[in-house]
Coordinates of C-alpha atoms in Angstrom, one line a residue:
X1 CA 0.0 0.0 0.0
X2 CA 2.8 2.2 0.4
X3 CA 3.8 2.2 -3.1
X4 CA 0.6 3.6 -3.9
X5 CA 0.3 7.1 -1.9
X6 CA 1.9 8.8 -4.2
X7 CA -0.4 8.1 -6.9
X8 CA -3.3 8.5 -4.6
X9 CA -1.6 12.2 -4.0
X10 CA -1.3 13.1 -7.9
X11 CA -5.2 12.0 -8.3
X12 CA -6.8 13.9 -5.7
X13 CA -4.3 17.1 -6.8
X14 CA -5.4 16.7 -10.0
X15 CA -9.3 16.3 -9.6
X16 CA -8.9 19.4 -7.3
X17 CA -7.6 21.9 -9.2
X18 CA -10.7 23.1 -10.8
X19 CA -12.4 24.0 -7.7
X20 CA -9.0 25.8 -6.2
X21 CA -8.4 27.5 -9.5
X22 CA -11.8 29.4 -9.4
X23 CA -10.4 31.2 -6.2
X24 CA -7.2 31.9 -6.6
X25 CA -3.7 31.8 -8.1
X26 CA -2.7 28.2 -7.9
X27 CA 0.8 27.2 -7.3
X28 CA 2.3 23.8 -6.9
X29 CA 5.4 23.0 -4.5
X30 CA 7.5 20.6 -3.5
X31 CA 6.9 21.6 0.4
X32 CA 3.0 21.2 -1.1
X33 CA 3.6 17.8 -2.4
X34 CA 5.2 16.4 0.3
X35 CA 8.5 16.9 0.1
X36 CA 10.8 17.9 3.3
X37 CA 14.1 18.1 0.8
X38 CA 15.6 21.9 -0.2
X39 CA 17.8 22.3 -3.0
X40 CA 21.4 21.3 -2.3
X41 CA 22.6 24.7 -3.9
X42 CA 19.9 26.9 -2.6
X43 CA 18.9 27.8 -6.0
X44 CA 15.1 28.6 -5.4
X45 CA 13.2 28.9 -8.8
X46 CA 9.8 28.5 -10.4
X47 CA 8.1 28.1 -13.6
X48 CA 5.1 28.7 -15.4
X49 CA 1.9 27.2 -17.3
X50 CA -0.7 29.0 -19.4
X51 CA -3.6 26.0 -19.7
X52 CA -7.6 25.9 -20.0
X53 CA -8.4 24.5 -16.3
X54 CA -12.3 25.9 -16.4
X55 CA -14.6 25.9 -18.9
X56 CA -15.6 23.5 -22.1
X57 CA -11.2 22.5 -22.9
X58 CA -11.1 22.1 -19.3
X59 CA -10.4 18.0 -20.2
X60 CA -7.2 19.1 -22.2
X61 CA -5.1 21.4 -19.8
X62 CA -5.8 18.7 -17.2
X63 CA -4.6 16.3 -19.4
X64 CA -1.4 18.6 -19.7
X65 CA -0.9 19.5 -15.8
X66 CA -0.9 16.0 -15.7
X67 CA 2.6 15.4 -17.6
X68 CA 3.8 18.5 -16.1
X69 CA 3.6 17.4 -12.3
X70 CA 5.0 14.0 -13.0
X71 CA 7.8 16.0 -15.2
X72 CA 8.5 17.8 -12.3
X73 CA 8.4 15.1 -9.5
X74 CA 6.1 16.6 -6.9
X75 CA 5.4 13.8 -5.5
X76 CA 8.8 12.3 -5.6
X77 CA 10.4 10.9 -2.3
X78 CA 13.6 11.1 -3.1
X79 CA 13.0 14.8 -4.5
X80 CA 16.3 17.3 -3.4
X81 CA 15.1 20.2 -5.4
X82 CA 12.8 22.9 -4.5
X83 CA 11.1 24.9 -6.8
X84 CA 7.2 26.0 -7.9
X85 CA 4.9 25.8 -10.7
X86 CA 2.5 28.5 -11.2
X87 CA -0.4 27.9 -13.3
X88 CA -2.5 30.5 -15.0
X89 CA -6.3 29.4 -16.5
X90 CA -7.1 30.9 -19.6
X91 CA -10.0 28.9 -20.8
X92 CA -8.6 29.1 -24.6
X93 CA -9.3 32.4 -24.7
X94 CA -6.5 35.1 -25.9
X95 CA -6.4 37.6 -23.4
X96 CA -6.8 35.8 -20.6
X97 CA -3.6 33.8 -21.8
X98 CA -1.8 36.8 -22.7
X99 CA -2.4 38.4 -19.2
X100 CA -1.7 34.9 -17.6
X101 CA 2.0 35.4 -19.5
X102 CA 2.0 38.9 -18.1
X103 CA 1.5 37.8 -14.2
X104 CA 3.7 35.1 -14.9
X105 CA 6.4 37.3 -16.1
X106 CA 6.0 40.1 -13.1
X107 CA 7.1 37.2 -10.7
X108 CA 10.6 37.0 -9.3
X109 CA 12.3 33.8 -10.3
X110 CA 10.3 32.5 -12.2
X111 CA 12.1 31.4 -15.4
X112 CA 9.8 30.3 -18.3
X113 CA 6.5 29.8 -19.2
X114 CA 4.8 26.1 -20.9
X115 CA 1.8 26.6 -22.8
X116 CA -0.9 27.7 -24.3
X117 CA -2.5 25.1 -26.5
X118 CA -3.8 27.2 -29.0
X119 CA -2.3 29.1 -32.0
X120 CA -5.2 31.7 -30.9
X121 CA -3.2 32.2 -27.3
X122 CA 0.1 31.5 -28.5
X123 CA 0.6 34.5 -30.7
X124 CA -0.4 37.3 -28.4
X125 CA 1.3 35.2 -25.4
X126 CA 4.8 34.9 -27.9
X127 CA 4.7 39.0 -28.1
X128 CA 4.2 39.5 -24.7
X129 CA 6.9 36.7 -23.7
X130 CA 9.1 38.6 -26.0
X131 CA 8.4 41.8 -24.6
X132 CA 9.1 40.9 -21.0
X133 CA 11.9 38.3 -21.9
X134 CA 11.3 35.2 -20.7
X135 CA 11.8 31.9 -22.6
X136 CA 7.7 30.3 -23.2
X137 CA 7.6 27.1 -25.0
X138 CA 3.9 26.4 -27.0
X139 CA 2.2 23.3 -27.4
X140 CA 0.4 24.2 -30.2
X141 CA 0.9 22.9 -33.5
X142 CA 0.9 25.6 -35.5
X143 CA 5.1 26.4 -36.6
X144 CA 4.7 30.2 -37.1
X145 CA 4.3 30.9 -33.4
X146 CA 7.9 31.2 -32.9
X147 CA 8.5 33.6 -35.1
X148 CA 7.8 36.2 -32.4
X149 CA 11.3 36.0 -31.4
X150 CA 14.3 34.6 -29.9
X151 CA 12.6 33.8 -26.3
X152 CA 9.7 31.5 -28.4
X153 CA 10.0 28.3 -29.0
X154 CA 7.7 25.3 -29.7
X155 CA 7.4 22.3 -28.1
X156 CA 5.4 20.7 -30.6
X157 CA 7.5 18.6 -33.0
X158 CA 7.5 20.1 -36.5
X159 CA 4.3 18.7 -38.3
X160 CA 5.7 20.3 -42.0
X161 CA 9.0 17.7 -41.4
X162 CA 6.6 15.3 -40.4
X163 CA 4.7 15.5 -43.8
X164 CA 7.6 16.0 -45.7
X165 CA 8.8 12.4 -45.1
X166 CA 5.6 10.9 -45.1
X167 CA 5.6 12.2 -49.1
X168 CA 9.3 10.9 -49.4
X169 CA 8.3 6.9 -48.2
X170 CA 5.1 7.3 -50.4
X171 CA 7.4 8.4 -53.6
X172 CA 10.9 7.1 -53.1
X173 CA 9.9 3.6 -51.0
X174 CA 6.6 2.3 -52.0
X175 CA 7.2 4.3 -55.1
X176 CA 3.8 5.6 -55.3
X177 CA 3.2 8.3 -57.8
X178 CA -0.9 9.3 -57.7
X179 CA -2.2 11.1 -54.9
X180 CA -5.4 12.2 -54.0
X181 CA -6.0 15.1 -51.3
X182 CA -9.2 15.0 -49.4
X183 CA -8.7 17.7 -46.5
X184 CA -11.4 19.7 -44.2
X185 CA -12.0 23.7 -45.0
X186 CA -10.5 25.1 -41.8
X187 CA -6.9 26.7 -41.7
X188 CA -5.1 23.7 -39.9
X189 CA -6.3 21.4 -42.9
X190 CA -5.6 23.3 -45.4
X191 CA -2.4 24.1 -44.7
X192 CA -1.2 20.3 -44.3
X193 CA -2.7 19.6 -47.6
X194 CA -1.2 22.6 -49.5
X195 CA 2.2 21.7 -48.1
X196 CA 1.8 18.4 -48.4
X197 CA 0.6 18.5 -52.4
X198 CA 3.6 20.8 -52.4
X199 CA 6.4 18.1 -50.9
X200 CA 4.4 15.0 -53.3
X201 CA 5.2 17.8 -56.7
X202 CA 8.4 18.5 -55.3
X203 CA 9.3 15.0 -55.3
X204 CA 8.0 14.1 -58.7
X205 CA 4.7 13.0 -57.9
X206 CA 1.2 14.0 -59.5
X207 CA -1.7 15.4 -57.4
X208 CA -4.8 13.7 -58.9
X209 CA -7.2 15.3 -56.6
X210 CA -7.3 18.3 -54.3
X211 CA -11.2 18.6 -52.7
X212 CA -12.3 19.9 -49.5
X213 CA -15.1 19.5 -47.5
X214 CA -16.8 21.6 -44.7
X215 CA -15.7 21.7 -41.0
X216 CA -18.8 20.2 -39.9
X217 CA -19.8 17.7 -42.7
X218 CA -21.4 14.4 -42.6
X219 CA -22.2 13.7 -46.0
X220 CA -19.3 13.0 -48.1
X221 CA -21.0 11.8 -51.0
X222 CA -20.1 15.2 -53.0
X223 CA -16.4 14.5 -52.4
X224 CA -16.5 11.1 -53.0
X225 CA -18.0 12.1 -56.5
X226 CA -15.1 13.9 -57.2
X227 CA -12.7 11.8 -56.1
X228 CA -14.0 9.0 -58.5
X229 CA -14.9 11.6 -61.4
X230 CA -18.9 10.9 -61.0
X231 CA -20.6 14.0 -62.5
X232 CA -22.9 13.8 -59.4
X233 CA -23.5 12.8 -56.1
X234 CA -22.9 9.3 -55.1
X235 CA -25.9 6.7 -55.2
X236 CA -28.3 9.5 -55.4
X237 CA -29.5 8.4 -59.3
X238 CA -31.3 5.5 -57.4
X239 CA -28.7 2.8 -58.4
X240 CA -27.4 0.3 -55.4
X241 CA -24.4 1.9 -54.7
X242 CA -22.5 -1.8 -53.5
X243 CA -22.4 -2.7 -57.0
X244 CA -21.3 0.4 -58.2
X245 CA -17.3 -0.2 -59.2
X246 CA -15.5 2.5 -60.1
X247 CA -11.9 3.5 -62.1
X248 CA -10.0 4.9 -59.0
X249 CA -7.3 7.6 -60.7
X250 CA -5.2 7.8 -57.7
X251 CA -3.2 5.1 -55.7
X252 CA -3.1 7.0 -52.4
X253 CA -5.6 9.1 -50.7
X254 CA -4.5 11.7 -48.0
X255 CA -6.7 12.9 -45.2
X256 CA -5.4 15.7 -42.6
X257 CA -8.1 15.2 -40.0
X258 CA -9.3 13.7 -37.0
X259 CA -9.2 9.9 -36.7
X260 CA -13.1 10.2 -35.9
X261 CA -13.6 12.3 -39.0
X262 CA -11.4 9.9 -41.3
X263 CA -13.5 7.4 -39.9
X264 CA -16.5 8.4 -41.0
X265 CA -15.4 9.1 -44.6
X266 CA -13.5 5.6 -44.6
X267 CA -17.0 4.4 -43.9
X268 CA -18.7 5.7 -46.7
X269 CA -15.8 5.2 -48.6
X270 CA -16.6 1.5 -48.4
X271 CA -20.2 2.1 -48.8
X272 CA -19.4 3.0 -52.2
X273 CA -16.9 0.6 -53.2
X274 CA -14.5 3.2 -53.7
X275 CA -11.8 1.0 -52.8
X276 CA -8.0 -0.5 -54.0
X277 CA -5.6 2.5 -52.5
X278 CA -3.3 3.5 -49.8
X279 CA -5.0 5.5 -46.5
X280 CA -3.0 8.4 -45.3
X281 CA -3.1 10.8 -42.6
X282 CA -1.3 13.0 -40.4
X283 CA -0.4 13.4 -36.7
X284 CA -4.5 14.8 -36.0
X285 CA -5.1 10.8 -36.7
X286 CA -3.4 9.8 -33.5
X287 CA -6.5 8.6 -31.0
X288 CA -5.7 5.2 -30.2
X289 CA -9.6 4.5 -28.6
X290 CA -10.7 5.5 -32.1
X291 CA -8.5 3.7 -33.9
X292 CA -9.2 0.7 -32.4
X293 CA -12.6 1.3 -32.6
X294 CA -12.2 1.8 -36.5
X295 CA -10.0 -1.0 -36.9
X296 CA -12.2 -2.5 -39.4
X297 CA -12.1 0.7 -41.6
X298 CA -8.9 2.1 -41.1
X299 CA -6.8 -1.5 -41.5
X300 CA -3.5 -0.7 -43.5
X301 CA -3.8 3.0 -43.5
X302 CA -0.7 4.9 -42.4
X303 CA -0.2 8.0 -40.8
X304 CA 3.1 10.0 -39.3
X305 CA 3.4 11.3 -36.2
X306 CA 6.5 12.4 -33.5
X307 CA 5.2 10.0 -31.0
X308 CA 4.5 6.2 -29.9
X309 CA 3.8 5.1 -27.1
X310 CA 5.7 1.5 -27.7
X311 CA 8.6 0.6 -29.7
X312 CA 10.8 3.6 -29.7
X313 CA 13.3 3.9 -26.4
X314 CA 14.2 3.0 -22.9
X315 CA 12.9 6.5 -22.2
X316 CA 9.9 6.3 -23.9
X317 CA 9.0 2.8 -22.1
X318 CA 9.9 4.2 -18.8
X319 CA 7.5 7.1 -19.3
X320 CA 4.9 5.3 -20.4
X321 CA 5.3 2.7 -17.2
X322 CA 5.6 5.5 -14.8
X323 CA 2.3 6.9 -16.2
X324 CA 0.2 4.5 -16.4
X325 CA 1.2 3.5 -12.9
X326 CA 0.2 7.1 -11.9
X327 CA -2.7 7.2 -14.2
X328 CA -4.0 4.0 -14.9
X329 CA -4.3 4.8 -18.8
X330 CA -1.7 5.2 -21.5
X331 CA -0.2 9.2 -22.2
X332 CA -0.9 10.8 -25.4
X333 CA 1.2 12.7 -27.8
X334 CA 0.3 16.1 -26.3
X335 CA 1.3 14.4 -22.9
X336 CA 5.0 12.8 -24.3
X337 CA 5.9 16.3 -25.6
X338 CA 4.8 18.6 -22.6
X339 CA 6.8 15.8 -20.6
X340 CA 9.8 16.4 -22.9
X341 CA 9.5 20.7 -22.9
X342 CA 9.2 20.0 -18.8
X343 CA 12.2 17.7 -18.2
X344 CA 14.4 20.0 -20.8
X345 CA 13.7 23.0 -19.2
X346 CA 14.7 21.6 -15.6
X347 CA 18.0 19.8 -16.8
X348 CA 19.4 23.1 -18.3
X349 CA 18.2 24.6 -14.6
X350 CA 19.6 22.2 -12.6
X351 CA 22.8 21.4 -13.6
X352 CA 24.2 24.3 -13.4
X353 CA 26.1 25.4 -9.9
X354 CA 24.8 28.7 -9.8
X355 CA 21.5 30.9 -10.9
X356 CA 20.2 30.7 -14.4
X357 CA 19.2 34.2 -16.0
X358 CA 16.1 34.1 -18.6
X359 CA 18.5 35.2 -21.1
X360 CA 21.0 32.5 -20.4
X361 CA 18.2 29.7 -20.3
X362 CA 16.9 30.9 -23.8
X363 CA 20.1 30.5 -25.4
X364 CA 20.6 27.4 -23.6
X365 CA 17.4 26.2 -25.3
X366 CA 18.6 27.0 -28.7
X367 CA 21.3 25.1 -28.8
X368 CA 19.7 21.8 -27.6
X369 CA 21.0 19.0 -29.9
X370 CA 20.1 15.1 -29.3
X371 CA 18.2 15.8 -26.1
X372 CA 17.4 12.0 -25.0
X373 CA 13.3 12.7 -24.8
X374 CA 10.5 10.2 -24.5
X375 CA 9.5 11.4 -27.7
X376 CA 12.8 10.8 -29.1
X377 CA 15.9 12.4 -29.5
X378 CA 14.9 15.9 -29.5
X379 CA 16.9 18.8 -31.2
X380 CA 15.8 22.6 -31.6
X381 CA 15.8 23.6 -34.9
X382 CA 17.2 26.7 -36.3
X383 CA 13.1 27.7 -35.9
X384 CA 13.2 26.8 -32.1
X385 CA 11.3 23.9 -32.7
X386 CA 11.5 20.9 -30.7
X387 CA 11.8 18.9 -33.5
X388 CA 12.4 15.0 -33.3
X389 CA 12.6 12.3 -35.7
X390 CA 9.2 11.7 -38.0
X391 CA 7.8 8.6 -37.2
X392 CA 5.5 6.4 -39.5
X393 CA 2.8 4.0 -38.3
X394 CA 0.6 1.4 -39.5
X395 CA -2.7 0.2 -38.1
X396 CA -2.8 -4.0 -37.9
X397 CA -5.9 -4.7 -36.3
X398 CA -5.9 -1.1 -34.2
X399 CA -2.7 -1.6 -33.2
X400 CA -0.5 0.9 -33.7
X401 CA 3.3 -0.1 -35.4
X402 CA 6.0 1.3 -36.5
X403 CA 6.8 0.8 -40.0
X404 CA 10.9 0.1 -39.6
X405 CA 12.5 2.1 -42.5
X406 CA 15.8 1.5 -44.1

């Protein structure tokens, strides 16, 4: 039973902070969690999060706090560093975040920030973090974030490399030439089709197709029309559309979406027979409940992503068993990579003798090269991107594997 308290601990922190958060600043320390160790050197220091702890993304800053406090070893036993984490709710909106980077920022010590989520937060939390100098590493997805300067960086592995070698093992490994783009009409999608048509040109290939569809469509017999050249929609002449066979002009189809969405137009897909290519998606694909869900529909498809949760290191595996212990479930992608910006940002901290500026942890952070991650070995790119090696996956059955490249 002893093994266990300090799992109990992290569960009732975690299903508290909600209720604490709605009346005050919340902070996390080691003397909070537990811990009766100070730091050997006396070097007293705390860090920041921008998340969504109230209101309808409440689900996904949680998830987040979640990697951050076993990151940062509250709980720990054997802990021999002191230091806090301060954690600003903006609910996903804008302001709030950039005023949470602004608090965050005023406070003595404290020497970077983790967070937003959202490209919406990130960009007015980026000019305010450059403003007031202090090193703020997003989790959003979207790359152009850092370009609000030197103190932003992303800790979100690049999804345009990610895409770029995706279109390499289409072209150059299973030498697939045709590609069709099927993508939803929201800025996200469109931009990891566009880039993505650009990379599959690039490397010689032909985009057959390029059709969109609307955020919130269920009926994708329009697309499907065009997709197979059909002057109209699909099975709406009266004819039994499981009979239908069609001349499919494209020997892979690429879907930048949701695995639920992907699902759905898998599914009608296969209602009309529109069938005899290659799947492909991006990182928005990785859900492994859906996937397994859809493992009927979505058998063979591949997708990329920076993350697995199996199969990749000895750091990976250890995560993965040290949260599920704490957890009970498996950690997402989101999770590995907060994890990751968490753990960096205390080993350039802590190993150093003396203090750490702002300005001498930001240049620190720009020159991380082979940083052993649980989402692999990690290097900042020249964009200050926490970029780590592309991985591709298969679905076998709703498993997720890696596809071993040469």
């Amino acid at each position: 039973m002893t093994e266990r308290k300090p799992v109990m601990k992290i569960r009732v922190f975690i299903f508290t902070i909600s209720w604490v958060i709605l009346f005050s600043s919340l902070c996390v320390g080691s003397e909070q969690a537990g811990s009766d160790k100070m730091e050997k050197n006396g070097n007293r220091f705390s860090l920041g999060t921008i998340l969504p702890l109230t209101g309808p993304y409440e689900r996904y800053g949680v998830r987040v706090l979640e990697s951050l406090i076993l990151a940062g070893g509250f709980f720990d036993a054997d802990r021999d560093s002191f230091w806090e984490l301060h954690i600003e709710d903006a609910q996903m909106r804008p302001e709030n975040a950039r005023k949470g980077l602004m608090r965050l920022a005023d406070r003595e010590n404290l020497l970077a920030v983790i967070g937003p989520l959202s490209s919406e937060e990130a960009f007015p939390s980026t000019e305010a973090a450059q403003q007031r100098g202090i090193p703020l590493i997003t989790l959003t997805k979207n790359e152009e974030v850092t370009q609000g300067g030197a103190y932003c960086f992303s800790g979100v592995p690049s999804s345009r490399n990610q895409l770029s070698h995706l279109s390499y093992y289409m072209r150059d490994e299973l030498g697939k030439s045709r590609i069709a783009i099927l993508y939803p009409n929201v800025p996200s999608g469109r931009d990891a089709a566009q880039f993505f048509r650009s990379e599959i040109k690039k490397r010689g290939g032909k985009v057959t197709h390029f059709v969109s569809y609307q955020e919130d469509a269920t009926d994708f017999s329009r697309e499907i029309a065009a997709l197979v050249g059909k002057q109209k929609d699909m099975g709406h002449d009266g004819r039994d559309t499981r009979k239908m066979t069609h001349r499919i002009g494209f020997d892979a189809l690429f879907i930048p979406d949701t695995a639920l969405r992907v699902s759905q137009i898998a599914s009608q897909l296969s209602f009309y027979n529109v069938r005899g290519f290659q799947l492909l998606g991006n990182s928005s694909w990785h859900d492994p409940d859906i996937l397994m869900k859809q493992r009927d529909l979505l058998n063979g498809a591949i997708f990329v992503d920076g993350y697995i949760s199996y199969g990749n290191n000895r750091e990976t595996e250890a995560f993965v068993d040290h949260f599920y212990t704490v957890y009970g479930r498996e950690p997402d992608a989101l999770q590995a990579y907060t994890y990751d910006a968490m753990t960096l940002i205390l080993e350039k901290i802590l190993k150093r003798d003396a203090p750490i500026s702002r300005e001498q942890l930001k240049a620190e952070l720009a020159e991380v090269k082979a940083y052993p991650g649980v989402s692999g070995s990690i290097t900042m790119t020249a964009q200050r991107i926490m970029d780590s090696e592309p991985l591709l996956i298969v679905l076998m059955n709703g498993e997720r594997v890696r596809i071993n490249e040469p």
